[in-house]
Amino acid sequence: MATIDQTIHAESLLSTIARAFYSDDCVMLIDVLLRDKYLRDDDMAPRLNLPAKQLRRTLQFLEEEMLVKHELVDDLAMGGSQNTKMYLWIC
Protein backbone atom coordinates (compact mmCIF):
# COMPACT_ATOMS: atom_id res chain seq x y z
CA MET A 1 0.00 0.00 0.00
CA ALA A 2 1.32 3.45 -0.93
CA THR A 3 2.16 5.92 1.80
CA ILE A 4 -0.09 8.95 2.08
CA ASP A 5 1.49 12.37 2.34
CA GLN A 6 0.29 13.76 5.67
CA THR A 7 0.63 17.39 4.55
CA ILE A 8 -2.36 16.91 2.23
CA HIS A 9 -4.51 16.01 5.22
CA ALA A 10 -3.09 18.90 7.29
CA GLU A 11 -3.81 21.39 4.50
CA SER A 12 -7.35 20.08 4.11
CA LEU A 13 -7.94 20.32 7.86
CA LEU A 14 -6.55 23.86 8.03
CA SER A 15 -8.74 24.93 5.11
CA THR A 16 -11.86 23.46 6.74
CA ILE A 17 -11.10 25.03 10.13
CA ALA A 18 -10.43 28.41 8.52
CA ARG A 19 -13.79 28.35 6.75
CA ALA A 20 -15.60 27.41 9.95
CA PHE A 21 -14.02 29.85 12.41
CA TYR A 22 -12.31 32.75 10.59
CA SER A 23 -13.38 35.74 8.49
CA ASP A 24 -13.46 35.73 4.70
CA ASP A 25 -10.21 37.74 4.52
CA CYS A 26 -8.43 35.13 6.64
CA VAL A 27 -9.82 32.31 4.51
CA MET A 28 -8.63 34.00 1.30
CA LEU A 29 -5.12 34.51 2.69
CA ILE A 30 -4.87 30.96 3.99
CA ASP A 31 -6.03 29.57 0.64
CA VAL A 32 -3.42 31.61 -1.25
CA LEU A 33 -0.65 30.55 1.14
CA LEU A 34 -1.71 26.91 0.97
CA ARG A 35 -1.57 27.05 -2.80
CA ASP A 36 1.72 28.96 -3.18
CA LYS A 37 3.41 28.21 0.19
CA TYR A 38 5.74 31.24 0.18
CA LEU A 39 4.75 34.77 -0.92
CA ARG A 40 5.79 38.37 -0.44
CA ASP A 41 3.16 40.59 1.13
CA ASP A 42 3.24 43.04 -1.78
CA ASP A 43 2.52 40.14 -4.18
CA MET A 44 -0.56 39.11 -2.21
CA ALA A 45 -2.39 42.48 -2.17
CA PRO A 46 -3.14 42.75 -5.90
CA ARG A 47 -3.80 39.03 -6.14
CA LEU A 48 -6.50 39.22 -3.46
CA ASN A 49 -7.69 42.70 -4.41
CA LEU A 50 -7.22 43.89 -0.81
CA PRO A 51 -5.79 47.22 0.36
CA ALA A 52 -2.26 46.81 1.75
CA LYS A 53 -3.28 48.03 5.22
CA GLN A 54 -6.09 45.47 5.50
CA LEU A 55 -3.81 42.71 4.19
CA ARG A 56 -1.13 43.48 6.79
CA ARG A 57 -3.73 43.63 9.57
CA THR A 58 -5.10 40.21 8.57
CA LEU A 59 -1.60 38.73 8.27
CA GLN A 60 -0.75 40.08 11.73
CA PHE A 61 -3.90 38.45 13.14
CA LEU A 62 -3.00 35.11 11.52
CA GLU A 63 0.53 35.37 12.96
CA GLU A 64 -0.96 35.91 16.43
CA GLU A 65 -3.13 32.82 15.86
CA MET A 66 0.08 30.93 14.89
CA LEU A 67 -1.26 29.93 11.48
CA VAL A 68 1.20 32.02 9.49
CA LYS A 69 4.77 33.08 10.06
CA HIS A 70 7.11 35.42 8.25
CA GLU A 71 10.80 35.74 7.70
CA LEU A 72 12.82 38.69 6.51
CA VAL A 73 14.55 38.15 3.21
CA ASP A 74 17.47 40.33 2.16
CA ASP A 75 16.61 41.41 -1.38
CA LEU A 76 19.78 43.48 -1.46
CA ALA A 77 21.87 40.32 -1.63
CA MET A 78 19.82 39.18 -4.65
CA GLY A 79 20.02 42.49 -6.48
CA GLY A 80 16.82 43.94 -5.00
CA SER A 81 16.31 47.26 -3.32
CA GLN A 82 15.17 46.45 0.23
CA ASN A 83 14.49 43.87 2.92
CA THR A 84 11.05 42.32 2.49
CA LYS A 85 8.82 40.06 4.54
CA MET A 86 8.02 36.69 3.06
CA TYR A 87 4.98 34.88 4.50
CA LEU A 88 4.38 31.17 4.68
CA TRP A 89 1.78 29.04 6.39
CA ILE A 90 2.53 26.71 9.22
CA CYS A 91 0.33 24.06 10.70
GROMACS .gro file of C-alpha atoms in nm:
model
   91
    1MET     CA    1   0.000   0.000   0.000
    2ALA     CA    2   0.132   0.345  -0.093
    3THR     CA    3   0.216   0.592   0.180
    4ILE     CA    4  -0.009   0.895   0.208
    5ASP     CA    5   0.149   1.237   0.234
    6GLN     CA    6   0.029   1.376   0.567
    7THR     CA    7   0.063   1.739   0.455
    8ILE     CA    8  -0.236   1.691   0.223
    9HIS     CA    9  -0.451   1.601   0.522
   10ALA     CA   10  -0.309   1.890   0.729
   11GLU     CA   11  -0.381   2.139   0.450
   12SER     CA   12  -0.735   2.008   0.411
   13LEU     CA   13  -0.794   2.032   0.786
   14LEU     CA   14  -0.655   2.386   0.803
   15SER     CA   15  -0.874   2.493   0.511
   16THR     CA   16  -1.186   2.346   0.674
   17ILE     CA   17  -1.110   2.503   1.013
   18ALA     CA   18  -1.043   2.841   0.852
   19ARG     CA   19  -1.379   2.835   0.675
   20ALA     CA   20  -1.560   2.741   0.995
   21PHE     CA   21  -1.402   2.985   1.241
   22TYR     CA   22  -1.231   3.275   1.059
   23SER     CA   23  -1.338   3.574   0.849
   24ASP     CA   24  -1.346   3.573   0.470
   25ASP     CA   25  -1.021   3.774   0.452
   26CYS     CA   26  -0.843   3.513   0.664
   27VAL     CA   27  -0.982   3.231   0.451
   28MET     CA   28  -0.863   3.400   0.130
   29LEU     CA   29  -0.512   3.451   0.269
   30ILE     CA   30  -0.487   3.096   0.399
   31ASP     CA   31  -0.603   2.957   0.064
   32VAL     CA   32  -0.342   3.161  -0.125
   33LEU     CA   33  -0.065   3.055   0.114
   34LEU     CA   34  -0.171   2.691   0.097
   35ARG     CA   35  -0.157   2.705  -0.280
   36ASP     CA   36   0.172   2.896  -0.318
   37LYS     CA   37   0.341   2.821   0.019
   38TYR     CA   38   0.574   3.124   0.018
   39LEU     CA   39   0.475   3.477  -0.092
   40ARG     CA   40   0.579   3.837  -0.044
   41ASP     CA   41   0.316   4.059   0.113
   42ASP     CA   42   0.324   4.304  -0.178
   43ASP     CA   43   0.252   4.014  -0.418
   44MET     CA   44  -0.056   3.911  -0.221
   45ALA     CA   45  -0.239   4.248  -0.217
   46PRO     CA   46  -0.314   4.275  -0.590
   47ARG     CA   47  -0.380   3.903  -0.614
   48LEU     CA   48  -0.650   3.922  -0.346
   49ASN     CA   49  -0.769   4.270  -0.441
   50LEU     CA   50  -0.722   4.389  -0.081
   51PRO     CA   51  -0.579   4.722   0.036
   52ALA     CA   52  -0.226   4.681   0.175
   53LYS     CA   53  -0.328   4.803   0.522
   54GLN     CA   54  -0.609   4.547   0.550
   55LEU     CA   55  -0.381   4.271   0.419
   56ARG     CA   56  -0.113   4.348   0.679
   57ARG     CA   57  -0.373   4.363   0.957
   58THR     CA   58  -0.510   4.021   0.857
   59LEU     CA   59  -0.160   3.873   0.827
   60GLN     CA   60  -0.075   4.008   1.173
   61PHE     CA   61  -0.390   3.845   1.314
   62LEU     CA   62  -0.300   3.511   1.152
   63GLU     CA   63   0.053   3.537   1.296
   64GLU     CA   64  -0.096   3.591   1.643
   65GLU     CA   65  -0.313   3.282   1.586
   66MET     CA   66   0.008   3.093   1.489
   67LEU     CA   67  -0.126   2.993   1.148
   68VAL     CA   68   0.120   3.202   0.949
   69LYS     CA   69   0.477   3.308   1.006
   70HIS     CA   70   0.711   3.542   0.825
   71GLU     CA   71   1.080   3.574   0.770
   72LEU     CA   72   1.282   3.869   0.651
   73VAL     CA   73   1.455   3.815   0.321
   74ASP     CA   74   1.747   4.033   0.216
   75ASP     CA   75   1.661   4.141  -0.138
   76LEU     CA   76   1.978   4.348  -0.146
   77ALA     CA   77   2.187   4.032  -0.163
   78MET     CA   78   1.982   3.918  -0.465
   79GLY     CA   79   2.002   4.249  -0.648
   80GLY     CA   80   1.682   4.394  -0.500
   81SER     CA   81   1.631   4.726  -0.332
   82GLN     CA   82   1.517   4.645   0.023
   83ASN     CA   83   1.449   4.387   0.292
   84THR     CA   84   1.105   4.232   0.249
   85LYS     CA   85   0.882   4.006   0.454
   86MET     CA   86   0.802   3.669   0.306
   87TYR     CA   87   0.498   3.488   0.450
   88LEU     CA   88   0.438   3.117   0.468
   89TRP     CA   89   0.178   2.904   0.639
   90ILE     CA   90   0.253   2.671   0.922
   91CYS     CA   91   0.033   2.406   1.070
   0.00000   0.00000   0.00000
